Amino acid sequence: MSRYLPEPAFRHGSPTQTAVLLINLGTPEAPTATAVRRYLKEFLWDRRVVEIPRPVWWLILNAIILRVRPRRSAEKYASVWLAEGSPLKVHVERQAKLLRGFLGQAGHRVIVDYAMRYGEPSIPATLSRLKAGGCTRILLLPLYPQYAASTTATAIDAASAWLQSVRNQPEIRTVRSFADHPGYIAALAASVREHWARSGRPDTSYRLVMSFHGLPRYTLDKGDPYHCECQKSGRLLAEALGLAPEQYQICFQSRFGRAEWLQPYTAPTLRALGKQGLQRVDVICPGFPADCLETLEEIAIEGRAEFIDAGGREYHFVPCLNDRHDWLHALTAIAVNHLQGWPTQLPPEQAALEISALRARARGASA
C-alpha cells in the first residue's frame, strides 16, 4: 500500500489556482453529549493542547473528563446554538465567503475556504479538496490573532502532517499571528466605539475588561509568546480608545483543571469589580475573531452573573468582530501581504469586469 494519498487526475492546460485557507479551532457537530464527547476527545488528546505525560493524561481524560464534561458542555452549547448551526462555524463560513469577495474587489483571483483543527471540515480533507481543484499555492491563515503553540502551531502541525502524505505537494505559506496589525486593532476599537454610541459613553466609574483565552502558566515559562502578544494587543486597543491605565483590565478566561493558568482570571476579576461597586463594565474578547461558546455563554451569560451577583451595576458584552466589514478589510490586507509574489492579480480589464460582477451579485443578494 502506498504511503501517499492518490493524486488527482492531471489535466494538461489547466490553470493553477491559489487558495487562502482560514483555520479555526473547531466545534461539535451538534449540541449533544455524544457530539461534544467526540469533539473533546480529539481536541484534548492533542499533545500541544495538553502536555501531561500520555499514560497519566489518557486515564484522566477517559476515566473522568469524557464521562462528566460532555453533558455539561452540551447544555451550554444548546444555550447559544443557532438555527444554522454552531455559532463559530456559521461566522467562520461567512468570513470565508466575504473574504473571497473582498479579495476579488482588490483585484485578486483566489479560492477562499475554511477548515477546523478539530471536527469538520477538517484541515486534511479541505487541503485535499483544494489540491484536487488545482490549487498549487495555499496560504494558511489561522484565525488566532495571538500566536500560541496550542492554537496556531497545532493548526500548522495538521497541515504539515497532510503534506507528508502527499506526493505532489502544493506550495504552502503561513500567517503566524496578527496581534498588532493596525487593521485588526482599528476594527476592535471601532466595535467598542459603536457600542459606546448605542449604550452611552461611559464616565469615570468604568472598566473595559479585555478577556483573552487562558493557557497554563507553564506555557509562558517555557517560552510561548502568547501572554506577551495578548498584552500588546490590549495595550494597543486601549491606546486607540484613549483609555487611561485604570480604565481597562486584561485578563484570561476558560481555565481548565487545577494547575495555575495565566492570570488574572476573568471570572474572579469580574466578581472583584462587582464587589467594588463599579458602575459599569464592558467586556470584549479580542483574541476571538468570531463569537463562540467561550464568548456567548462564558462571557455574555456567566460573566454577567459574576459581576451583577457581586454587586455590580451595569454589564455589557461587546460582540466579536464576526463579519464586520472593517475586520474583513483587515483580514484582506493580512492575506494580500502574504500572497505577494504569487500570480493572483488579474489584468486591469479583467479585474474591472469581475469587480462589476461581484458588485452586481451583492446588489442582488441585498435586494
mmCIF file of N, CA and C in Angstrom, residues 32-155:
data_model
loop_
_atom_site.group_PDB
_atom_site.id
_atom_site.type_symbol
_atom_site.label_atom_id
_atom_site.label_comp_id
_atom_site.label_asym_id
_atom_site.label_seq_id
_atom_site.Cartn_x
_atom_site.Cartn_y
_atom_site.Cartn_z
ATOM 1 N N THR A 32 -25.026 18.051 21.509
ATOM 2 C CA THR A 32 -25.377 16.813 22.203
ATOM 3 C C THR A 32 -24.153 16.261 22.914
ATOM 4 N N ALA A 33 -24.387 15.457 23.939
ATOM 5 C CA ALA A 33 -23.271 14.887 24.695
ATOM 6 C C ALA A 33 -22.397 14.009 23.810
ATOM 7 N N THR A 34 -23.011 13.254 22.905
ATOM 8 C CA THR A 34 -22.243 12.377 22.023
ATOM 9 C C THR A 34 -21.318 13.175 21.117
ATOM 10 N N ALA A 35 -21.851 14.228 20.489
ATOM 11 C CA ALA A 35 -21.043 15.057 19.590
ATOM 12 C C ALA A 35 -19.958 15.806 20.350
ATOM 13 N N VAL A 36 -20.286 16.308 21.536
ATOM 14 C CA VAL A 36 -19.298 17.035 22.334
ATOM 15 C C VAL A 36 -18.190 16.099 22.804
ATOM 16 N N ARG A 37 -18.559 14.874 23.178
ATOM 17 C CA ARG A 37 -17.543 13.909 23.615
ATOM 18 C C ARG A 37 -16.561 13.619 22.484
ATOM 19 N N ARG A 38 -17.075 13.417 21.280
ATOM 20 C CA ARG A 38 -16.215 13.137 20.125
ATOM 21 C C ARG A 38 -15.272 14.314 19.851
ATOM 22 N N TYR A 39 -15.807 15.527 19.951
ATOM 23 C CA TYR A 39 -15.008 16.732 19.729
ATOM 24 C C TYR A 39 -13.939 16.897 20.813
ATOM 25 N N LEU A 40 -14.334 16.753 22.068
ATOM 26 C CA LEU A 40 -13.388 16.930 23.165
ATOM 27 C C LEU A 40 -12.283 15.877 23.140
ATOM 28 N N LYS A 41 -12.628 14.670 22.741
ATOM 29 C CA LYS A 41 -11.616 13.610 22.704
ATOM 30 C C LYS A 41 -10.511 13.951 21.714
ATOM 31 N N GLU A 42 -10.896 14.464 20.552
ATOM 32 C CA GLU A 42 -9.885 14.854 19.560
ATOM 33 C C GLU A 42 -9.101 16.068 20.040
ATOM 34 N N PHE A 43 -9.799 17.056 20.562
ATOM 35 C CA PHE A 43 -9.181 18.308 20.995
ATOM 36 C C PHE A 43 -8.208 18.084 22.163
ATOM 37 N N LEU A 44 -8.678 17.413 23.200
ATOM 38 C CA LEU A 44 -7.878 17.286 24.412
ATOM 39 C C LEU A 44 -6.791 16.225 24.331
ATOM 40 N N TRP A 45 -6.800 15.403 23.265
ATOM 41 C CA TRP A 45 -5.732 14.425 23.108
ATOM 42 C C TRP A 45 -4.543 15.005 22.337
ATOM 43 N N ASP A 46 -4.679 16.193 21.816
ATOM 44 C CA ASP A 46 -3.583 16.849 21.099
ATOM 45 C C ASP A 46 -2.444 17.132 22.079
ATOM 46 N N ARG A 47 -1.241 16.682 21.740
ATOM 47 C CA ARG A 47 -0.086 16.865 22.628
ATOM 48 C C ARG A 47 0.278 18.322 22.834
ATOM 49 N N ARG A 48 -0.066 19.186 21.872
ATOM 50 C CA ARG A 48 0.230 20.605 22.056
ATOM 51 C C ARG A 48 -0.786 21.278 22.979
ATOM 52 N N VAL A 49 -1.980 20.737 23.048
ATOM 53 C CA VAL A 49 -3.014 21.325 23.905
ATOM 54 C C VAL A 49 -2.796 20.930 25.360
ATOM 55 N N VAL A 50 -2.507 19.666 25.595
ATOM 56 C CA VAL A 50 -2.242 19.169 26.953
ATOM 57 C C VAL A 50 -0.892 18.458 26.934
ATOM 58 N N GLU A 51 0.059 18.969 27.718
ATOM 59 C CA GLU A 51 1.420 18.440 27.689
ATOM 60 C C GLU A 51 1.715 17.464 28.832
ATOM 61 N N ILE A 52 0.671 16.987 29.478
ATOM 62 C CA ILE A 52 0.842 15.994 30.536
ATOM 63 C C ILE A 52 1.297 14.671 29.909
ATOM 64 N N PRO A 53 2.163 13.887 30.567
ATOM 65 C CA PRO A 53 2.568 12.585 30.020
ATOM 66 C C PRO A 53 1.372 11.747 29.606
ATOM 67 N N ARG A 54 1.476 11.091 28.453
ATOM 68 C CA ARG A 54 0.330 10.417 27.836
ATOM 69 C C ARG A 54 -0.366 9.380 28.719
ATOM 70 N N PRO A 55 0.350 8.458 29.380
ATOM 71 C CA PRO A 55 -0.379 7.459 30.180
ATOM 72 C C PRO A 55 -1.240 8.084 31.274
ATOM 73 N N VAL A 56 -0.693 9.086 31.963
ATOM 74 C CA VAL A 56 -1.441 9.756 33.026
ATOM 75 C C VAL A 56 -2.638 10.502 32.439
ATOM 76 N N TRP A 57 -2.391 11.223 31.345
ATOM 77 C CA TRP A 57 -3.466 12.016 30.750
ATOM 78 C C TRP A 57 -4.551 11.126 30.136
ATOM 79 N N TRP A 58 -4.171 9.979 29.570
ATOM 80 C CA TRP A 58 -5.168 9.070 28.991
ATOM 81 C C TRP A 58 -6.148 8.637 30.076
ATOM 82 N N LEU A 59 -5.640 8.335 31.250
ATOM 83 C CA LEU A 59 -6.501 7.892 32.348
ATOM 84 C C LEU A 59 -7.423 9.022 32.805
ATOM 85 N N ILE A 60 -6.875 10.227 32.978
ATOM 86 C CA ILE A 60 -7.687 11.374 33.414
ATOM 87 C C ILE A 60 -8.757 11.694 32.372
ATOM 88 N N LEU A 61 -8.336 11.727 31.105
ATOM 89 C CA LEU A 61 -9.252 12.107 30.031
ATOM 90 C C LEU A 61 -10.402 11.116 29.894
ATOM 91 N N ASN A 62 -10.068 9.826 29.818
ATOM 92 C CA ASN A 62 -11.088 8.824 29.538
ATOM 93 C C ASN A 62 -11.881 8.389 30.766
ATOM 94 N N ALA A 63 -11.255 8.396 31.930
ATOM 95 C CA ALA A 63 -11.948 7.932 33.130
ATOM 96 C C ALA A 63 -12.746 9.029 33.822
ATOM 97 N N ILE A 64 -12.364 10.292 33.587
ATOM 98 C CA ILE A 64 -13.039 11.375 34.311
ATOM 99 C C ILE A 64 -13.668 12.390 33.356
ATOM 100 N N ILE A 65 -12.832 13.066 32.577
ATOM 101 C CA ILE A 65 -13.310 14.215 31.798
ATOM 102 C C ILE A 65 -14.378 13.818 30.781
ATOM 103 N N LEU A 66 -14.108 12.788 29.987
ATOM 104 C CA LEU A 66 -15.061 12.406 28.946
ATOM 105 C C LEU A 66 -16.303 11.710 29.493
ATOM 106 N N ARG A 67 -16.312 11.406 30.776
ATOM 107 C CA ARG A 67 -17.511 10.844 31.401
ATOM 108 C C ARG A 67 -18.415 11.941 31.976
ATOM 109 N N VAL A 68 -17.803 13.060 32.344
ATOM 110 C CA VAL A 68 -18.544 14.105 33.057
ATOM 111 C C VAL A 68 -18.801 15.346 32.203
ATOM 112 N N ARG A 69 -17.778 15.813 31.515
ATOM 113 C CA ARG A 69 -17.861 17.127 30.872
ATOM 114 C C ARG A 69 -18.792 17.185 29.651
ATOM 115 N N PRO A 70 -18.894 16.165 28.800
ATOM 116 C CA PRO A 70 -19.714 16.300 27.591
ATOM 117 C C PRO A 70 -21.156 16.717 27.856
ATOM 118 N N ARG A 71 -21.794 16.143 28.841
ATOM 119 C CA ARG A 71 -23.197 16.503 29.103
ATOM 120 C C ARG A 71 -23.316 17.963 29.540
ATOM 121 N N ARG A 72 -22.424 18.389 30.431
ATOM 122 C CA ARG A 72 -22.463 19.780 30.889
ATOM 123 C C ARG A 72 -22.176 20.746 29.738
ATOM 124 N N SER A 73 -21.173 20.436 28.943
ATOM 125 C CA SER A 73 -20.832 21.310 27.829
ATOM 126 C C SER A 73 -21.937 21.337 26.781
ATOM 127 N N ALA A 74 -22.587 20.201 26.554
ATOM 128 C CA ALA A 74 -23.670 20.144 25.577
ATOM 129 C C ALA A 74 -24.802 21.087 25.962
ATOM 130 N N GLU A 75 -25.111 21.167 27.254
ATOM 131 C CA GLU A 75 -26.154 22.088 27.717
ATOM 132 C C GLU A 75 -25.763 23.536 27.431
ATOM 133 N N LYS A 76 -24.490 23.846 27.612
ATOM 134 C CA LYS A 76 -24.033 25.208 27.325
ATOM 135 C C LYS A 76 -24.082 25.494 25.820
ATOM 136 N N TYR A 77 -23.640 24.533 25.011
ATOM 137 C CA TYR A 77 -23.728 24.722 23.559
ATOM 138 C C TYR A 77 -25.172 24.942 23.127
ATOM 139 N N ALA A 78 -26.092 24.183 23.701
ATOM 140 C CA ALA A 78 -27.504 24.306 23.325
ATOM 141 C C ALA A 78 -28.028 25.708 23.611
ATOM 142 N N SER A 79 -27.488 26.375 24.635
ATOM 143 C CA SER A 79 -27.976 27.706 25.008
ATOM 144 C C SER A 79 -27.577 28.786 24.006
ATOM 145 N N VAL A 80 -26.570 28.516 23.152
ATOM 146 C CA VAL A 80 -26.108 29.528 22.187
ATOM 147 C C VAL A 80 -26.212 29.046 20.746
ATOM 148 N N TRP A 81 -26.685 27.804 20.542
ATOM 149 C CA TRP A 81 -26.742 27.225 19.194
ATOM 150 C C TRP A 81 -27.692 28.031 18.311
ATOM 151 N N LEU A 82 -27.287 28.245 17.055
ATOM 152 C CA LEU A 82 -28.102 28.993 16.103
ATOM 153 C C LEU A 82 -28.906 28.042 15.222
ATOM 154 N N ALA A 83 -29.921 28.567 14.551
ATOM 155 C CA ALA A 83 -30.719 27.751 13.633
ATOM 156 C C ALA A 83 -29.844 27.168 12.535
ATOM 157 N N GLU A 84 -28.792 27.920 12.127
ATOM 158 C CA GLU A 84 -27.892 27.456 11.060
ATOM 159 C C GLU A 84 -26.824 26.504 11.574
ATOM 160 N N GLY A 85 -26.679 26.393 12.905
ATOM 161 C CA GLY A 85 -25.672 25.508 13.460
ATOM 162 C C GLY A 85 -24.828 26.185 14.519
ATOM 163 N N SER A 86 -23.637 25.666 14.728
ATOM 164 C CA SER A 86 -22.714 26.208 15.711
ATOM 165 C C SER A 86 -22.361 27.659 15.380
ATOM 166 N N PRO A 87 -22.419 28.579 16.360
ATOM 167 C CA PRO A 87 -22.075 29.980 16.073
ATOM 168 C C PRO A 87 -20.696 30.141 15.454
ATOM 169 N N LEU A 88 -19.711 29.437 15.970
ATOM 170 C CA LEU A 88 -18.357 29.564 15.426
ATOM 171 C C LEU A 88 -18.315 29.167 13.954
ATOM 172 N N LYS A 89 -18.909 28.032 13.621
ATOM 173 C CA LYS A 89 -18.884 27.563 12.240
ATOM 174 C C LYS A 89 -19.632 28.511 11.314
ATOM 175 N N VAL A 90 -20.777 29.027 11.785
ATOM 176 C CA VAL A 90 -21.565 29.963 10.979
ATOM 177 C C VAL A 90 -20.753 31.214 10.682
ATOM 178 N N HIS A 91 -20.089 31.765 11.693
ATOM 179 C CA HIS A 91 -19.328 33.002 11.498
ATOM 180 C C HIS A 91 -18.102 32.772 10.610
ATOM 181 N N VAL A 92 -17.388 31.679 10.811
ATOM 182 C CA VAL A 92 -16.189 31.426 10.003
ATOM 183 C C VAL A 92 -16.566 31.185 8.547
ATOM 184 N N GLU A 93 -17.670 30.503 8.317
ATOM 185 C CA GLU A 93 -18.127 30.284 6.948
ATOM 186 C C GLU A 93 -18.451 31.616 6.269
ATOM 187 N N ARG A 94 -19.091 32.513 6.996
ATOM 188 C CA ARG A 94 -19.376 33.844 6.442
ATOM 189 C C ARG A 94 -18.093 34.610 6.180
ATOM 190 N N GLN A 95 -17.141 34.513 7.091
ATOM 191 C CA GLN A 95 -15.874 35.219 6.904
ATOM 192 C C GLN A 95 -15.168 34.748 5.631
ATOM 193 N N ALA A 96 -15.205 33.447 5.378
ATOM 194 C CA ALA A 96 -14.561 32.913 4.171
ATOM 195 C C ALA A 96 -15.241 33.441 2.912
ATOM 196 N N LYS A 97 -16.561 33.455 2.899
ATOM 197 C CA LYS A 97 -17.286 33.955 1.724
ATOM 198 C C LYS A 97 -17.012 35.438 1.497
ATOM 199 N N LEU A 98 -17.043 36.206 2.574
ATOM 200 C CA LEU A 98 -16.809 37.637 2.435
ATOM 201 C C LEU A 98 -15.370 37.940 2.041
ATOM 202 N N LEU A 99 -14.420 37.201 2.596
ATOM 203 C CA LEU A 99 -13.021 37.434 2.263
ATOM 204 C C LEU A 99 -12.771 37.211 0.781
ATOM 205 N N ARG A 100 -13.395 36.190 0.213
ATOM 206 C CA ARG A 100 -13.225 35.962 -1.222
ATOM 207 C C ARG A 100 -13.718 37.170 -2.019
ATOM 208 N N GLY A 101 -14.862 37.732 -1.605
ATOM 209 C CA GLY A 101 -15.372 38.906 -2.294
ATOM 210 C C GLY A 101 -14.481 40.117 -2.123
ATOM 211 N N PHE A 102 -13.960 40.319 -0.910
ATOM 212 C CA PHE A 102 -13.093 41.468 -0.660
ATOM 213 C C PHE A 102 -11.792 41.336 -1.449
ATOM 214 N N LEU A 103 -11.239 40.122 -1.518
ATOM 215 C CA LEU A 103 -10.023 39.918 -2.300
ATOM 216 C C LEU A 103 -10.304 40.134 -3.784
ATOM 217 N N GLY A 104 -11.472 39.703 -4.243
ATOM 218 C CA GLY A 104 -11.840 39.938 -5.635
ATOM 219 C C GLY A 104 -11.949 41.411 -5.943
ATOM 220 N N GLN A 105 -12.523 42.179 -5.032
ATOM 221 C CA GLN A 105 -12.631 43.620 -5.242
ATOM 222 C C GLN A 105 -11.258 44.282 -5.261
ATOM 223 N N ALA A 106 -10.294 43.660 -4.592
ATOM 224 C CA ALA A 106 -8.919 44.178 -4.596
ATOM 225 C C ALA A 106 -8.133 43.690 -5.810
ATOM 226 N N GLY A 107 -8.800 42.954 -6.704
ATOM 227 C CA GLY A 107 -8.150 42.510 -7.930
ATOM 228 C C GLY A 107 -7.409 41.198 -7.830
ATOM 229 N N HIS A 108 -7.724 40.379 -6.825
ATOM 230 C CA HIS A 108 -7.044 39.097 -6.648
ATOM 231 C C HIS A 108 -8.017 37.954 -6.911
ATOM 232 N N ARG A 109 -7.637 37.054 -7.787
ATOM 233 C CA ARG A 109 -8.449 35.865 -8.025
ATOM 234 C C ARG A 109 -7.870 34.733 -7.184
ATOM 235 N N VAL A 110 -8.544 34.398 -6.118
ATOM 236 C CA VAL A 110 -8.110 33.314 -5.240
ATOM 237 C C VAL A 110 -9.337 32.541 -4.775
ATOM 238 N N ILE A 111 -9.118 31.299 -4.433
ATOM 239 C CA ILE A 111 -10.140 30.499 -3.786
ATOM 240 C C ILE A 111 -9.996 30.698 -2.283
ATOM 241 N N VAL A 112 -11.091 30.897 -1.581
ATOM 242 C CA VAL A 112 -11.059 31.041 -0.123
ATOM 243 C C VAL A 112 -11.935 29.958 0.486
ATOM 244 N N ASP A 113 -11.378 29.220 1.407
ATOM 245 C CA ASP A 113 -12.117 28.154 2.083
ATOM 246 C C ASP A 113 -11.793 28.221 3.568
ATOM 247 N N TYR A 114 -12.427 27.365 4.346
ATOM 248 C CA TYR A 114 -12.149 27.335 5.781
ATOM 249 C C TYR A 114 -12.087 25.888 6.263
ATOM 250 N N ALA A 115 -11.401 25.698 7.385
ATOM 251 C CA ALA A 115 -11.285 24.368 7.992
ATOM 252 C C ALA A 115 -11.183 24.527 9.490
ATOM 253 N N MET A 116 -11.449 23.432 10.193
ATOM 254 C CA MET A 116 -11.361 23.411 11.647
ATOM 255 C C MET A 116 -10.244 22.457 12.072
ATOM 256 N N ARG A 117 -9.494 22.852 13.084
ATOM 257 C CA ARG A 117 -8.430 21.982 13.572
ATOM 258 C C ARG A 117 -9.001 20.706 14.174
ATOM 259 N N TYR A 118 -10.135 20.835 14.862
ATOM 260 C CA TYR A 118 -10.796 19.670 15.457
ATOM 261 C C TYR A 118 -12.240 19.648 14.962
ATOM 262 N N GLY A 119 -12.688 18.506 14.509
ATOM 263 C CA GLY A 119 -14.031 18.426 13.958
ATOM 264 C C GLY A 119 -14.025 18.662 12.462
ATOM 265 N N GLU A 120 -15.186 19.038 11.934
ATOM 266 C CA GLU A 120 -15.366 19.188 10.495
ATOM 267 C C GLU A 120 -15.716 20.633 10.126
ATOM 268 N N PRO A 121 -15.299 21.061 8.903
ATOM 269 C CA PRO A 121 -14.456 20.339 7.944
ATOM 270 C C PRO A 121 -13.007 20.315 8.410
ATOM 271 N N SER A 122 -12.370 19.175 8.307
ATOM 272 C CA SER A 122 -11.014 19.013 8.828
ATOM 273 C C SER A 122 -9.992 19.662 7.909
ATOM 274 N N ILE A 123 -8.830 19.941 8.467
ATOM 275 C CA ILE A 123 -7.747 20.535 7.671
ATOM 276 C C ILE A 123 -7.280 19.593 6.563
ATOM 277 N N PRO A 124 -6.999 18.302 6.848
ATOM 278 C CA PRO A 124 -6.545 17.415 5.766
ATOM 279 C C PRO A 124 -7.570 17.276 4.637
ATOM 280 N N ALA A 125 -8.847 17.115 4.990
ATOM 281 C CA ALA A 125 -9.871 16.936 3.960
ATOM 282 C C ALA A 125 -10.008 18.191 3.106
ATOM 283 N N THR A 126 -9.935 19.358 3.728
ATOM 284 C CA THR A 126 -10.075 20.604 2.975
ATOM 285 C C THR A 126 -8.863 20.839 2.082
ATOM 286 N N LEU A 127 -7.659 20.552 2.581
ATOM 287 C CA LEU A 127 -6.465 20.694 1.750
ATOM 288 C C LEU A 127 -6.513 19.734 0.563
ATOM 289 N N SER A 128 -6.985 18.526 0.788
ATOM 290 C CA SER A 128 -7.104 17.566 -0.322
ATOM 291 C C SER A 128 -8.091 18.074 -1.361
ATOM 292 N N ARG A 129 -9.191 18.662 -0.910
ATOM 293 C CA ARG A 129 -10.181 19.197 -1.854
ATOM 294 C C ARG A 129 -9.611 20.373 -2.644
ATOM 295 N N LEU A 130 -8.862 21.242 -1.984
ATOM 296 C CA LEU A 130 -8.245 22.367 -2.688
ATOM 297 C C LEU A 130 -7.227 21.876 -3.716
ATOM 298 N N LYS A 131 -6.451 20.893 -3.335
ATOM 299 C CA LYS A 131 -5.456 20.331 -4.257
ATOM 300 C C LYS A 131 -6.138 19.696 -5.468
ATOM 301 N N ALA A 132 -7.225 18.958 -5.224
ATOM 302 C CA ALA A 132 -7.958 18.331 -6.331
ATOM 303 C C ALA A 132 -8.558 19.380 -7.252
ATOM 304 N N GLY A 133 -8.822 20.576 -6.716
ATOM 305 C CA GLY A 133 -9.366 21.657 -7.534
ATOM 306 C C GLY A 133 -8.310 22.451 -8.273
ATOM 307 N N GLY A 134 -7.062 21.999 -8.219
ATOM 308 C CA GLY A 134 -5.997 22.659 -8.972
ATOM 309 C C GLY A 134 -5.191 23.673 -8.204
ATOM 310 N N CYS A 135 -5.353 23.738 -6.890
ATOM 311 C CA CYS A 135 -4.592 24.708 -6.096
ATOM 312 C C CYS A 135 -3.161 24.212 -5.891
ATOM 313 N N THR A 136 -2.214 24.956 -6.413
ATOM 314 C CA THR A 136 -0.799 24.628 -6.240
ATOM 315 C C THR A 136 -0.111 25.584 -5.271
ATOM 316 N N ARG A 137 -0.854 26.598 -4.814
ATOM 317 C CA ARG A 137 -0.341 27.564 -3.837
ATOM 318 C C ARG A 137 -1.435 27.791 -2.800
ATOM 319 N N ILE A 138 -1.116 27.558 -1.529
ATOM 320 C CA ILE A 138 -2.114 27.671 -0.470
ATOM 321 C C ILE A 138 -1.542 28.476 0.692
ATOM 322 N N LEU A 139 -2.254 29.534 1.055
ATOM 323 C CA LEU A 139 -1.901 30.337 2.217
ATOM 324 C C LEU A 139 -2.738 29.878 3.398
ATOM 325 N N LEU A 140 -2.085 29.425 4.453
ATOM 326 C CA LEU A 140 -2.775 29.016 5.678
ATOM 327 C C LEU A 140 -2.892 30.222 6.597
ATOM 328 N N LEU A 141 -4.124 30.574 6.954
ATOM 329 C CA LEU A 141 -4.351 31.764 7.774
ATOM 330 C C LEU A 141 -5.133 31.356 9.026
ATOM 331 N N PRO A 142 -4.436 30.902 10.067
ATOM 332 C CA PRO A 142 -5.122 30.575 11.325
ATOM 333 C C PRO A 142 -5.740 31.834 11.929
ATOM 334 N N LEU A 143 -6.992 31.736 12.349
ATOM 335 C CA LEU A 143 -7.705 32.900 12.875
ATOM 336 C C LEU A 143 -7.447 33.078 14.366
ATOM 337 N N TYR A 144 -6.166 33.088 14.720
ATOM 338 C CA TYR A 144 -5.730 33.351 16.087
ATOM 339 C C TYR A 144 -4.849 34.589 16.050
ATOM 340 N N PRO A 145 -5.341 35.742 16.493
ATOM 341 C CA PRO A 145 -4.519 36.960 16.420
ATOM 342 C C PRO A 145 -3.199 36.833 17.161
ATOM 343 N N GLN A 146 -3.243 36.151 18.323
ATOM 344 C CA GLN A 146 -2.035 35.993 19.136
ATOM 345 C C GLN A 146 -1.526 34.554 19.000
ATOM 346 N N TYR A 147 -0.255 34.413 18.705
ATOM 347 C CA TYR A 147 0.331 33.082 18.489
ATOM 348 C C TYR A 147 0.407 32.297 19.794
ATOM 349 N N ALA A 148 0.052 31.024 19.714
ATOM 350 C CA ALA A 148 0.276 30.088 20.815
ATOM 351 C C ALA A 148 0.582 28.723 20.212
ATOM 352 N N ALA A 149 1.395 27.954 20.891
ATOM 353 C CA ALA A 149 1.716 26.617 20.402
ATOM 354 C C ALA A 149 0.477 25.742 20.341
ATOM 355 N N SER A 150 -0.471 25.976 21.269
ATOM 356 C CA SER A 150 -1.667 25.138 21.338
ATOM 357 C C SER A 150 -2.770 25.569 20.378
ATOM 358 N N THR A 151 -2.559 26.651 19.631
ATOM 359 C CA THR A 151 -3.561 27.103 18.662
ATOM 360 C C THR A 151 -2.948 27.168 17.265
ATOM 361 N N THR A 152 -2.181 28.214 17.003
ATOM 362 C CA THR A 152 -1.571 28.385 15.683
ATOM 363 C C THR A 152 -0.684 27.205 15.317
ATOM 364 N N ALA A 153 0.195 26.807 16.221
ATOM 365 C CA ALA A 153 1.168 25.764 15.900
ATOM 366 C C ALA A 153 0.500 24.426 15.613
ATOM 367 N N THR A 154 -0.542 24.092 16.375
ATOM 368 C CA THR A 154 -1.174 22.797 16.138
ATOM 369 C C THR A 154 -1.941 22.785 14.820
ATOM 370 N N ALA A 155 -2.439 23.950 14.382
ATOM 371 C CA ALA A 155 -3.070 24.027 13.067
ATOM 372 C C ALA A 155 -2.035 23.786 11.962
#
